[in-house]
Amino acid sequence: MIEHDSLYIGGQWLRPAENGVITVVSPADEQTIGAVPLATATDVDHAVAAAGAAFRGTWPRLTPGERADVLERLADELAKNRDERAALTSRQNGMPIAIAASAEGDSPVGLLRYYAALARATPLEERRPRLDGNGETLVRKEPVGVVAAIVPWNFPQALTMFKLAPALAAGCTVVLKPAPETTVDALELAAACERVGLPAGVLNVVTGGADVGEYLVSHPGVHKVAFTGSTAAGRRIGEVCGRLLRPVTLELGGKSAAIVLDDADLAATVRGLATSSLLNSGQTCYLSTRILAPRTRYAEVVDAVAGLAGSLTVGDPLSPDTLVGPMVSRRQRDRVESYIAAGKAGGATVATGGGRPAQDRGWYVQPTVFANVDNDARIAREEIFGPVLAVIPYGDIDEAVGIANDSDYGLGGTIWTSDVDRGVELARRVETGSIGVNFYGLDVGAPFGGVKASGIGRELGPEGLAAYHHLKSIYLPA
């Protein structure tokens, strides 16, 4: 058991205004593994006030190099317990430890170091000659202010740092609201920030449910919102921010396509699909969960994808041999199983899976592959967020592109081919924020985000830092 009885607000550990508790349950064995306070609107008020005071204080007035020093100290601190932090995520959300070691252990450290270096290298002011010849303009980058960062449960430490690292590098202050399923790691991060001397109020952590998040998003003391989560929640947040004219970054859902071309090496393709389509037990937003296969090789692709899914080791997420862990919650397992039922009822064929594995306890679902799927089927249109793939046939390349683009979403995607140049040309035609040729992997130095219902704005890369600046033009006479 890991228990916290206080929230981290204004550099102090404060008891919440009321006595509510969030219980954290292991999805692997359904045992209680932690407890944290349930924040209220009053606690959010205190956290936003603390962040506002810190923003009016010294933090945004430090040089980028001075802030970078703090980020590097935090990176060093987090590197000390990389394995323990990875295991903490696995215990909370069921992520296989083989994935968590990199995604949750190493990634936050790397993001802090990347944005520390970028802050040092990014000029805050630029002088431009006026086009009318009458003097010049000083264009200045300034921190946007108090940031509400709302983070999901699937990659909690990494996605926190997608927001926290650039926000702090830019000189912003942050109120972090983690998902209820993964709250313990957020408070552990606060403790690490305290140990390295992050000034009081620069990071504040409030733990609660959707009501706390909604109150935070609309709070008058917040200047920007950064959210990763479902499209439905993102739409609500976008509506609030639009009404308030508040900048917002929304990284939302996906239903990405893997286009398998007729010249693809099928053995290499299915090895790649293990991570680009089933990473973190399918609980990853950018996954290529629609497998588009040429009709000339359709049966062959179905057999190969089904063979891959059926071969993956399902079990204890803390075992290094596990490739598929449990769903994060009973509710999520029920959701995934409802889609499997819908696929069967809709006439699709279960090529493998379709039920629960043999585990006595835990919220597990078998990796499932559906064949004979039309792109209009529910399992091809809606984000499932579990280990469920739909293999869809196509005729020629134009039809493949049409199917890939016939989606409400546009976040990720992959092209599988023996001709990389052909793959790049095809990738240019897919309506998405990111796409990989013969693999998929986020690049910390390049922007990540979606189009259509997959969100607005970008994280990572220099663009991720720019999202926490606003621009001021100072006109200077000749």
mmCIF file of N, CA and C in Angstrom, residues 103-218:
data_model
loop_
_atom_site.group_PDB
_atom_site.id
_atom_site.type_symbol
_atom_site.label_atom_id
_atom_site.label_comp_id
_atom_site.label_asym_id
_atom_site.label_seq_id
_atom_site.Cartn_x
_atom_site.Cartn_y
_atom_site.Cartn_z
ATOM 1 N N ALA A 103 8.859 3.647 -21.354
ATOM 2 C CA ALA A 103 7.857 4.691 -21.512
ATOM 3 C C ALA A 103 7.646 5.501 -20.246
ATOM 4 N N GLU A 104 7.694 4.846 -19.082
ATOM 5 C CA GLU A 104 7.418 5.530 -17.822
ATOM 6 C C GLU A 104 8.670 5.758 -16.978
ATOM 7 N N GLY A 105 9.671 4.897 -17.150
ATOM 8 C CA GLY A 105 10.911 5.088 -16.407
ATOM 9 C C GLY A 105 11.847 6.072 -17.069
ATOM 10 N N ASP A 106 12.169 5.827 -18.339
ATOM 11 C CA ASP A 106 13.160 6.637 -19.041
ATOM 12 C C ASP A 106 12.576 7.903 -19.675
ATOM 13 N N SER A 107 11.371 7.796 -20.221
ATOM 14 C CA SER A 107 10.831 8.900 -21.006
ATOM 15 C C SER A 107 10.716 10.212 -20.233
ATOM 16 N N PRO A 108 10.201 10.227 -19.005
ATOM 17 C CA PRO A 108 10.125 11.508 -18.295
ATOM 18 C C PRO A 108 11.487 12.164 -18.100
ATOM 19 N N VAL A 109 12.493 11.357 -17.852
ATOM 20 C CA VAL A 109 13.847 11.881 -17.682
ATOM 21 C C VAL A 109 14.337 12.507 -18.983
ATOM 22 N N GLY A 110 14.139 11.796 -20.088
ATOM 23 C CA GLY A 110 14.573 12.318 -21.378
ATOM 24 C C GLY A 110 13.847 13.582 -21.778
ATOM 25 N N LEU A 111 12.558 13.658 -21.475
ATOM 26 C CA LEU A 111 11.790 14.857 -21.820
ATOM 27 C C LEU A 111 12.277 16.064 -21.033
ATOM 28 N N LEU A 112 12.563 15.897 -19.757
ATOM 29 C CA LEU A 112 13.094 17.002 -18.969
ATOM 30 C C LEU A 112 14.420 17.494 -19.530
ATOM 31 N N ARG A 113 15.283 16.577 -19.902
ATOM 32 C CA ARG A 113 16.594 16.970 -20.419
ATOM 33 C C ARG A 113 16.467 17.619 -21.796
ATOM 34 N N TYR A 114 15.544 17.109 -22.609
ATOM 35 C CA TYR A 114 15.343 17.710 -23.928
ATOM 36 C C TYR A 114 14.867 19.152 -23.792
ATOM 37 N N TYR A 115 13.858 19.393 -22.954
ATOM 38 C CA TYR A 115 13.318 20.745 -22.857
ATOM 39 C C TYR A 115 14.244 21.683 -22.090
ATOM 40 N N ALA A 116 15.076 21.148 -21.199
ATOM 41 C CA ALA A 116 16.101 21.984 -20.587
ATOM 42 C C ALA A 116 17.084 22.486 -21.650
ATOM 43 N N ALA A 117 17.538 21.576 -22.507
ATOM 44 C CA ALA A 117 18.466 21.975 -23.573
ATOM 45 C C ALA A 117 17.800 22.924 -24.561
ATOM 46 N N LEU A 118 16.536 22.660 -24.891
ATOM 47 C CA LEU A 118 15.835 23.519 -25.845
ATOM 48 C C LEU A 118 15.627 24.915 -25.268
ATOM 49 N N ALA A 119 15.324 24.994 -23.970
ATOM 50 C CA ALA A 119 15.159 26.308 -23.347
ATOM 51 C C ALA A 119 16.446 27.115 -23.433
ATOM 52 N N ARG A 120 17.573 26.471 -23.214
ATOM 53 C CA ARG A 120 18.849 27.174 -23.311
ATOM 54 C C ARG A 120 19.126 27.680 -24.728
ATOM 55 N N ALA A 121 18.643 26.925 -25.719
ATOM 56 C CA ALA A 121 18.994 27.230 -27.111
ATOM 57 C C ALA A 121 17.971 28.122 -27.812
ATOM 58 N N THR A 122 16.835 28.402 -27.179
ATOM 59 C CA THR A 122 15.756 29.139 -27.842
ATOM 60 C C THR A 122 15.797 30.606 -27.446
ATOM 61 N N PRO A 123 16.130 31.503 -28.370
ATOM 62 C CA PRO A 123 16.122 32.937 -28.038
ATOM 63 C C PRO A 123 14.713 33.395 -27.686
ATOM 64 N N LEU A 124 14.615 34.259 -26.680
ATOM 65 C CA LEU A 124 13.316 34.773 -26.278
ATOM 66 C C LEU A 124 12.941 36.055 -27.014
ATOM 67 N N GLU A 125 13.894 36.672 -27.673
ATOM 68 C CA GLU A 125 13.606 37.909 -28.390
ATOM 69 C C GLU A 125 14.249 37.890 -29.767
ATOM 70 N N GLU A 126 13.562 38.517 -30.705
ATOM 71 C CA GLU A 126 14.052 38.613 -32.082
ATOM 72 C C GLU A 126 13.720 40.009 -32.603
ATOM 73 N N ARG A 127 14.693 40.666 -33.197
ATOM 74 C CA ARG A 127 14.472 41.987 -33.797
ATOM 75 C C ARG A 127 14.248 41.836 -35.302
ATOM 76 N N ARG A 128 13.154 42.425 -35.771
ATOM 77 C CA ARG A 128 12.827 42.361 -37.196
ATOM 78 C C ARG A 128 12.721 43.778 -37.754
ATOM 79 N N PRO A 129 13.351 44.045 -38.885
ATOM 80 C CA PRO A 129 13.156 45.357 -39.509
ATOM 81 C C PRO A 129 11.710 45.527 -39.957
ATOM 82 N N ARG A 130 11.151 46.702 -39.715
ATOM 83 C CA ARG A 130 9.778 46.974 -40.133
ATOM 84 C C ARG A 130 9.691 47.006 -41.648
ATOM 85 N N LEU A 131 8.616 46.503 -42.200
ATOM 86 C CA LEU A 131 8.464 46.488 -43.654
ATOM 87 C C LEU A 131 8.274 47.878 -44.228
ATOM 88 N N ASP A 132 7.803 48.829 -43.373
ATOM 89 C CA ASP A 132 7.666 50.198 -43.880
ATOM 90 C C ASP A 132 8.961 50.993 -43.772
ATOM 91 N N GLY A 133 10.029 50.349 -43.278
ATOM 92 C CA GLY A 133 11.326 50.997 -43.176
ATOM 93 C C GLY A 133 11.461 51.951 -42.012
ATOM 94 N N ASN A 134 10.431 52.039 -41.179
ATOM 95 C CA ASN A 134 10.428 53.018 -40.094
ATOM 96 C C ASN A 134 10.735 52.335 -38.766
ATOM 97 N N GLY A 135 11.999 51.960 -38.569
ATOM 98 C CA GLY A 135 12.405 51.331 -37.323
ATOM 99 C C GLY A 135 12.381 49.814 -37.390
ATOM 100 N N GLU A 136 12.133 49.186 -36.242
ATOM 101 C CA GLU A 136 12.118 47.731 -36.159
ATOM 102 C C GLU A 136 11.127 47.279 -35.093
ATOM 103 N N THR A 137 10.858 45.969 -35.082
ATOM 104 C CA THR A 137 9.949 45.391 -34.095
ATOM 105 C C THR A 137 10.694 44.333 -33.297
ATOM 106 N N LEU A 138 10.557 44.421 -31.988
ATOM 107 C CA LEU A 138 11.107 43.407 -31.097
ATOM 108 C C LEU A 138 9.999 42.390 -30.813
ATOM 109 N N VAL A 139 10.171 41.155 -31.294
ATOM 110 C CA VAL A 139 9.200 40.086 -31.071
ATOM 111 C C VAL A 139 9.699 39.248 -29.894
ATOM 112 N N ARG A 140 8.878 39.164 -28.876
ATOM 113 C CA ARG A 140 9.294 38.569 -27.604
ATOM 114 C C ARG A 140 8.401 37.393 -27.236
ATOM 115 N N LYS A 141 9.020 36.287 -26.807
ATOM 116 C CA LYS A 141 8.293 35.127 -26.282
ATOM 117 C C LYS A 141 8.141 35.285 -24.776
ATOM 118 N N GLU A 142 6.903 35.155 -24.274
ATOM 119 C CA GLU A 142 6.650 35.254 -22.850
ATOM 120 C C GLU A 142 5.805 34.061 -22.397
ATOM 121 N N PRO A 143 5.995 33.574 -21.164
ATOM 122 C CA PRO A 143 5.213 32.421 -20.693
ATOM 123 C C PRO A 143 3.733 32.759 -20.625
ATOM 124 N N VAL A 144 2.903 31.789 -20.971
ATOM 125 C CA VAL A 144 1.474 32.044 -21.081
ATOM 126 C C VAL A 144 0.816 32.215 -19.718
ATOM 127 N N GLY A 145 1.371 31.615 -18.663
ATOM 128 C CA GLY A 145 0.801 31.812 -17.336
ATOM 129 C C GLY A 145 0.566 30.509 -16.592
ATOM 130 N N VAL A 146 -0.558 30.436 -15.899
ATOM 131 C CA VAL A 146 -0.923 29.247 -15.120
ATOM 132 C C VAL A 146 -1.541 28.212 -16.054
ATOM 133 N N VAL A 147 -0.999 27.007 -16.036
ATOM 134 C CA VAL A 147 -1.434 25.929 -16.921
ATOM 135 C C VAL A 147 -2.189 24.870 -16.117
ATOM 136 N N ALA A 148 -3.365 24.502 -16.603
ATOM 137 C CA ALA A 148 -4.083 23.337 -16.076
ATOM 138 C C ALA A 148 -3.702 22.140 -16.941
ATOM 139 N N ALA A 149 -2.987 21.194 -16.370
ATOM 140 C CA ALA A 149 -2.535 19.993 -17.089
ATOM 141 C C ALA A 149 -3.345 18.804 -16.605
ATOM 142 N N ILE A 150 -4.119 18.208 -17.509
ATOM 143 C CA ILE A 150 -4.996 17.090 -17.164
ATOM 144 C C ILE A 150 -4.519 15.868 -17.934
ATOM 145 N N VAL A 151 -4.183 14.827 -17.191
ATOM 146 C CA VAL A 151 -3.412 13.707 -17.730
ATOM 147 C C VAL A 151 -4.208 12.413 -17.595
ATOM 148 N N PRO A 152 -4.166 11.528 -18.606
ATOM 149 C CA PRO A 152 -4.898 10.260 -18.542
ATOM 150 C C PRO A 152 -4.112 9.182 -17.811
ATOM 151 N N TRP A 153 -4.723 7.993 -17.767
ATOM 152 C CA TRP A 153 -4.138 6.900 -16.996
ATOM 153 C C TRP A 153 -3.237 5.981 -17.802
ATOM 154 N N ASN A 154 -3.227 6.081 -19.130
ATOM 155 C CA ASN A 154 -2.553 5.025 -19.887
ATOM 156 C C ASN A 154 -1.031 5.156 -19.899
ATOM 157 N N PHE A 155 -0.499 6.382 -19.971
ATOM 158 C CA PHE A 155 0.942 6.632 -19.852
ATOM 159 C C PHE A 155 1.109 7.815 -18.896
ATOM 160 N N PRO A 156 0.801 7.636 -17.624
ATOM 161 C CA PRO A 156 0.637 8.803 -16.757
ATOM 162 C C PRO A 156 1.894 9.631 -16.543
ATOM 163 N N GLN A 157 3.034 8.982 -16.336
ATOM 164 C CA GLN A 157 4.245 9.761 -16.082
ATOM 165 C C GLN A 157 4.772 10.413 -17.357
ATOM 166 N N ALA A 158 4.746 9.692 -18.444
ATOM 167 C CA ALA A 158 5.225 10.254 -19.703
ATOM 168 C C ALA A 158 4.345 11.414 -20.160
ATOM 169 N N LEU A 159 3.028 11.229 -20.114
ATOM 170 C CA LEU A 159 2.134 12.270 -20.613
ATOM 171 C C LEU A 159 2.077 13.466 -19.673
ATOM 172 N N THR A 160 2.328 13.252 -18.394
ATOM 173 C CA THR A 160 2.523 14.402 -17.508
ATOM 174 C C THR A 160 3.698 15.236 -17.986
ATOM 175 N N MET A 161 4.789 14.572 -18.323
ATOM 176 C CA MET A 161 5.989 15.315 -18.710
ATOM 177 C C MET A 161 5.877 15.927 -20.098
ATOM 178 N N PHE A 162 5.008 15.381 -20.983
ATOM 179 C CA PHE A 162 4.729 16.049 -22.251
ATOM 180 C C PHE A 162 4.306 17.493 -21.998
ATOM 181 N N LYS A 163 3.630 17.721 -20.867
ATOM 182 C CA LYS A 163 3.086 19.030 -20.537
ATOM 183 C C LYS A 163 3.977 19.789 -19.559
ATOM 184 N N LEU A 164 4.391 19.098 -18.498
ATOM 185 C CA LEU A 164 5.116 19.764 -17.436
ATOM 186 C C LEU A 164 6.487 20.262 -17.888
ATOM 187 N N ALA A 165 7.225 19.442 -18.623
ATOM 188 C CA ALA A 165 8.581 19.837 -19.000
ATOM 189 C C ALA A 165 8.602 21.110 -19.850
ATOM 190 N N PRO A 166 7.832 21.195 -20.958
ATOM 191 C CA PRO A 166 7.860 22.440 -21.728
ATOM 192 C C PRO A 166 7.231 23.615 -20.983
ATOM 193 N N ALA A 167 6.183 23.357 -20.184
ATOM 194 C CA ALA A 167 5.557 24.451 -19.437
ATOM 195 C C ALA A 167 6.553 25.075 -18.465
ATOM 196 N N LEU A 168 7.267 24.248 -17.716
ATOM 197 C CA LEU A 168 8.248 24.784 -16.788
ATOM 198 C C LEU A 168 9.409 25.443 -17.515
ATOM 199 N N ALA A 169 9.838 24.853 -18.617
ATOM 200 C CA ALA A 169 10.927 25.452 -19.393
ATOM 201 C C ALA A 169 10.558 26.840 -19.893
ATOM 202 N N ALA A 170 9.281 27.023 -20.233
ATOM 203 C CA ALA A 170 8.816 28.316 -20.748
ATOM 204 C C ALA A 170 8.636 29.349 -19.652
ATOM 205 N N GLY A 171 8.567 28.924 -18.390
ATOM 206 C CA GLY A 171 8.353 29.855 -17.289
ATOM 207 C C GLY A 171 6.944 29.855 -16.752
ATOM 208 N N CYS A 172 6.134 28.888 -17.169
ATOM 209 C CA CYS A 172 4.768 28.773 -16.662
ATOM 210 C C CYS A 172 4.758 28.065 -15.313
ATOM 211 N N THR A 173 3.627 28.170 -14.628
ATOM 212 C CA THR A 173 3.370 27.369 -13.435
ATOM 213 C C THR A 173 2.202 26.438 -13.731
ATOM 214 N N VAL A 174 2.069 25.362 -12.966
ATOM 215 C CA VAL A 174 1.188 24.262 -13.371
ATOM 216 C C VAL A 174 0.342 23.776 -12.201
ATOM 217 N N VAL A 175 -0.929 23.496 -12.505
ATOM 218 C CA VAL A 175 -1.783 22.696 -11.631
ATOM 219 C C VAL A 175 -2.051 21.389 -12.370
ATOM 220 N N LEU A 176 -1.563 20.293 -11.808
ATOM 221 C CA LEU A 176 -1.665 18.980 -12.439
ATOM 222 C C LEU A 176 -2.833 18.215 -11.841
ATOM 223 N N LYS A 177 -3.708 17.690 -12.721
ATOM 224 C CA LYS A 177 -4.811 16.834 -12.291
ATOM 225 C C LYS A 177 -4.660 15.489 -12.982
ATOM 226 N N PRO A 178 -4.162 14.457 -12.263
ATOM 227 C CA PRO A 178 -4.013 13.130 -12.874
ATOM 228 C C PRO A 178 -5.339 12.391 -12.908
ATOM 229 N N ALA A 179 -5.377 11.302 -13.670
ATOM 230 C CA ALA A 179 -6.551 10.438 -13.699
ATOM 231 C C ALA A 179 -6.687 9.718 -12.361
ATOM 232 N N PRO A 180 -7.919 9.429 -11.920
ATOM 233 C CA PRO A 180 -8.095 8.743 -10.633
ATOM 234 C C PRO A 180 -7.388 7.395 -10.562
ATOM 235 N N GLU A 181 -7.270 6.696 -11.697
ATOM 236 C CA GLU A 181 -6.652 5.374 -11.690
ATOM 237 C C GLU A 181 -5.146 5.450 -11.435
ATOM 238 N N THR A 182 -4.528 6.576 -11.757
ATOM 239 C CA THR A 182 -3.068 6.716 -11.638
ATOM 240 C C THR A 182 -2.753 8.028 -10.926
ATOM 241 N N THR A 183 -3.047 8.044 -9.638
ATOM 242 C CA THR A 183 -2.828 9.246 -8.838
ATOM 243 C C THR A 183 -1.555 9.175 -8.015
ATOM 244 N N VAL A 184 -1.155 7.963 -7.634
ATOM 245 C CA VAL A 184 -0.027 7.826 -6.714
ATOM 246 C C VAL A 184 1.242 8.373 -7.350
ATOM 247 N N ASP A 185 1.473 8.075 -8.622
ATOM 248 C CA ASP A 185 2.707 8.524 -9.265
ATOM 249 C C ASP A 185 2.778 10.040 -9.348
ATOM 250 N N ALA A 186 1.617 10.725 -9.478
ATOM 251 C CA ALA A 186 1.610 12.180 -9.550
ATOM 252 C C ALA A 186 2.079 12.802 -8.241
ATOM 253 N N LEU A 187 1.664 12.231 -7.119
ATOM 254 C CA LEU A 187 2.106 12.743 -5.829
ATOM 255 C C LEU A 187 3.567 12.375 -5.557
ATOM 256 N N GLU A 188 4.001 11.240 -6.073
ATOM 257 C CA GLU A 188 5.422 10.900 -5.973
ATOM 258 C C GLU A 188 6.273 11.885 -6.780
ATOM 259 N N LEU A 189 5.763 12.323 -7.934
ATOM 260 C CA LEU A 189 6.465 13.342 -8.723
ATOM 261 C C LEU A 189 6.547 14.645 -7.937
ATOM 262 N N ALA A 190 5.465 15.026 -7.278
ATOM 263 C CA ALA A 190 5.488 16.246 -6.470
ATOM 264 C C ALA A 190 6.566 16.167 -5.405
ATOM 265 N N ALA A 191 6.705 14.999 -4.778
ATOM 266 C CA ALA A 191 7.740 14.831 -3.758
ATOM 267 C C ALA A 191 9.132 14.993 -4.352
ATOM 268 N N ALA A 192 9.332 14.487 -5.561
ATOM 269 C CA ALA A 192 10.629 14.649 -6.228
ATOM 270 C C ALA A 192 10.898 16.123 -6.534
ATOM 271 N N CYS A 193 9.860 16.847 -6.965
ATOM 272 C CA CYS A 193 10.025 18.285 -7.229
ATOM 273 C C CYS A 193 10.401 19.030 -5.959
ATOM 274 N N GLU A 194 9.798 18.634 -4.854
ATOM 275 C CA GLU A 194 10.126 19.259 -3.574
ATOM 276 C C GLU A 194 11.587 18.990 -3.209
ATOM 277 N N ARG A 195 12.052 17.779 -3.449
ATOM 278 C CA ARG A 195 13.431 17.422 -3.085
ATOM 279 C C ARG A 195 14.459 18.215 -3.867
ATOM 280 N N VAL A 196 14.158 18.565 -5.111
ATOM 281 C CA VAL A 196 15.146 19.283 -5.928
ATOM 282 C C VAL A 196 15.001 20.793 -5.826
ATOM 283 N N GLY A 197 14.071 21.272 -5.009
ATOM 284 C CA GLY A 197 13.971 22.699 -4.783
ATOM 285 C C GLY A 197 13.171 23.472 -5.803
ATOM 286 N N LEU A 198 12.209 22.813 -6.474
ATOM 287 C CA LEU A 198 11.324 23.574 -7.349
ATOM 288 C C LEU A 198 10.582 24.595 -6.496
ATOM 289 N N PRO A 199 10.583 25.867 -6.885
ATOM 290 C CA PRO A 199 9.965 26.887 -6.034
ATOM 291 C C PRO A 199 8.504 26.582 -5.732
ATOM 292 N N ALA A 200 8.072 26.999 -4.552
ATOM 293 C CA ALA A 200 6.710 26.746 -4.093
ATOM 294 C C ALA A 200 5.695 27.296 -5.080
ATOM 295 N N GLY A 201 4.688 26.477 -5.401
ATOM 296 C CA GLY A 201 3.607 26.896 -6.278
ATOM 297 C C GLY A 201 3.852 26.695 -7.757
ATOM 298 N N VAL A 202 5.074 26.365 -8.140
ATOM 299 C CA VAL A 202 5.352 26.154 -9.569
ATOM 300 C C VAL A 202 4.666 24.877 -10.053
ATOM 301 N N LEU A 203 4.632 23.836 -9.220
ATOM 302 C CA LEU A 203 3.827 22.637 -9.494
ATOM 303 C C LEU A 203 2.896 22.404 -8.327
ATOM 304 N N ASN A 204 1.635 22.189 -8.632
ATOM 305 C CA ASN A 204 0.622 21.852 -7.638
ATOM 306 C C ASN A 204 -0.131 20.643 -8.163
ATOM 307 N N VAL A 205 -0.466 19.702 -7.275
ATOM 308 C CA VAL A 205 -1.128 18.464 -7.686
ATOM 309 C C VAL A 205 -2.444 18.323 -6.924
ATOM 310 N N VAL A 206 -3.534 18.218 -7.685
ATOM 311 C CA VAL A 206 -4.847 17.951 -7.096
ATOM 312 C C VAL A 206 -5.372 16.654 -7.696
ATOM 313 N N THR A 207 -5.824 15.756 -6.849
ATOM 314 C CA THR A 207 -6.283 14.443 -7.294
ATOM 315 C C THR A 207 -7.797 14.366 -7.159
ATOM 316 N N GLY A 208 -8.453 13.990 -8.229
ATOM 317 C CA GLY A 208 -9.907 13.920 -8.195
ATOM 318 C C GLY A 208 -10.450 13.362 -9.485
ATOM 319 N N GLY A 209 -11.757 13.398 -9.608
ATOM 320 C CA GLY A 209 -12.429 12.860 -10.773
ATOM 321 C C GLY A 209 -12.731 13.918 -11.811
ATOM 322 N N ALA A 210 -13.702 13.602 -12.686
ATOM 323 C CA ALA A 210 -14.028 14.495 -13.791
ATOM 324 C C ALA A 210 -14.547 15.839 -13.297
ATOM 325 N N ASP A 211 -15.250 15.846 -12.172
ATOM 326 C CA ASP A 211 -15.793 17.107 -11.670
ATOM 327 C C ASP A 211 -14.683 18.068 -11.271
ATOM 328 N N VAL A 212 -13.619 17.539 -10.695
ATOM 329 C CA VAL A 212 -12.473 18.373 -10.332
ATOM 330 C C VAL A 212 -11.797 18.914 -11.596
ATOM 331 N N GLY A 213 -11.663 18.042 -12.607
ATOM 332 C CA GLY A 213 -11.075 18.490 -13.863
ATOM 333 C C GLY A 213 -11.893 19.577 -14.532
ATOM 334 N N GLU A 214 -13.205 19.415 -14.545
ATOM 335 C CA GLU A 214 -14.071 20.411 -15.169
ATOM 336 C C GLU A 214 -13.987 21.751 -14.444
ATOM 337 N N TYR A 215 -13.938 21.701 -13.124
ATOM 338 C CA TYR A 215 -13.827 22.941 -12.361
ATOM 339 C C TYR A 215 -12.488 23.627 -12.643
ATOM 340 N N LEU A 216 -11.420 22.840 -12.720
ATOM 341 C CA LEU A 216 -10.097 23.393 -13.003
ATOM 342 C C LEU A 216 -10.047 24.034 -14.379
ATOM 343 N N VAL A 217 -10.604 23.368 -15.382
ATOM 344 C CA VAL A 217 -10.575 23.881 -16.753
ATOM 345 C C VAL A 217 -11.235 25.249 -16.851
ATOM 346 N N SER A 218 -12.319 25.441 -16.122
ATOM 347 C CA SER A 218 -13.076 26.687 -16.220
ATOM 348 C C SER A 218 -12.640 27.736 -15.209
#
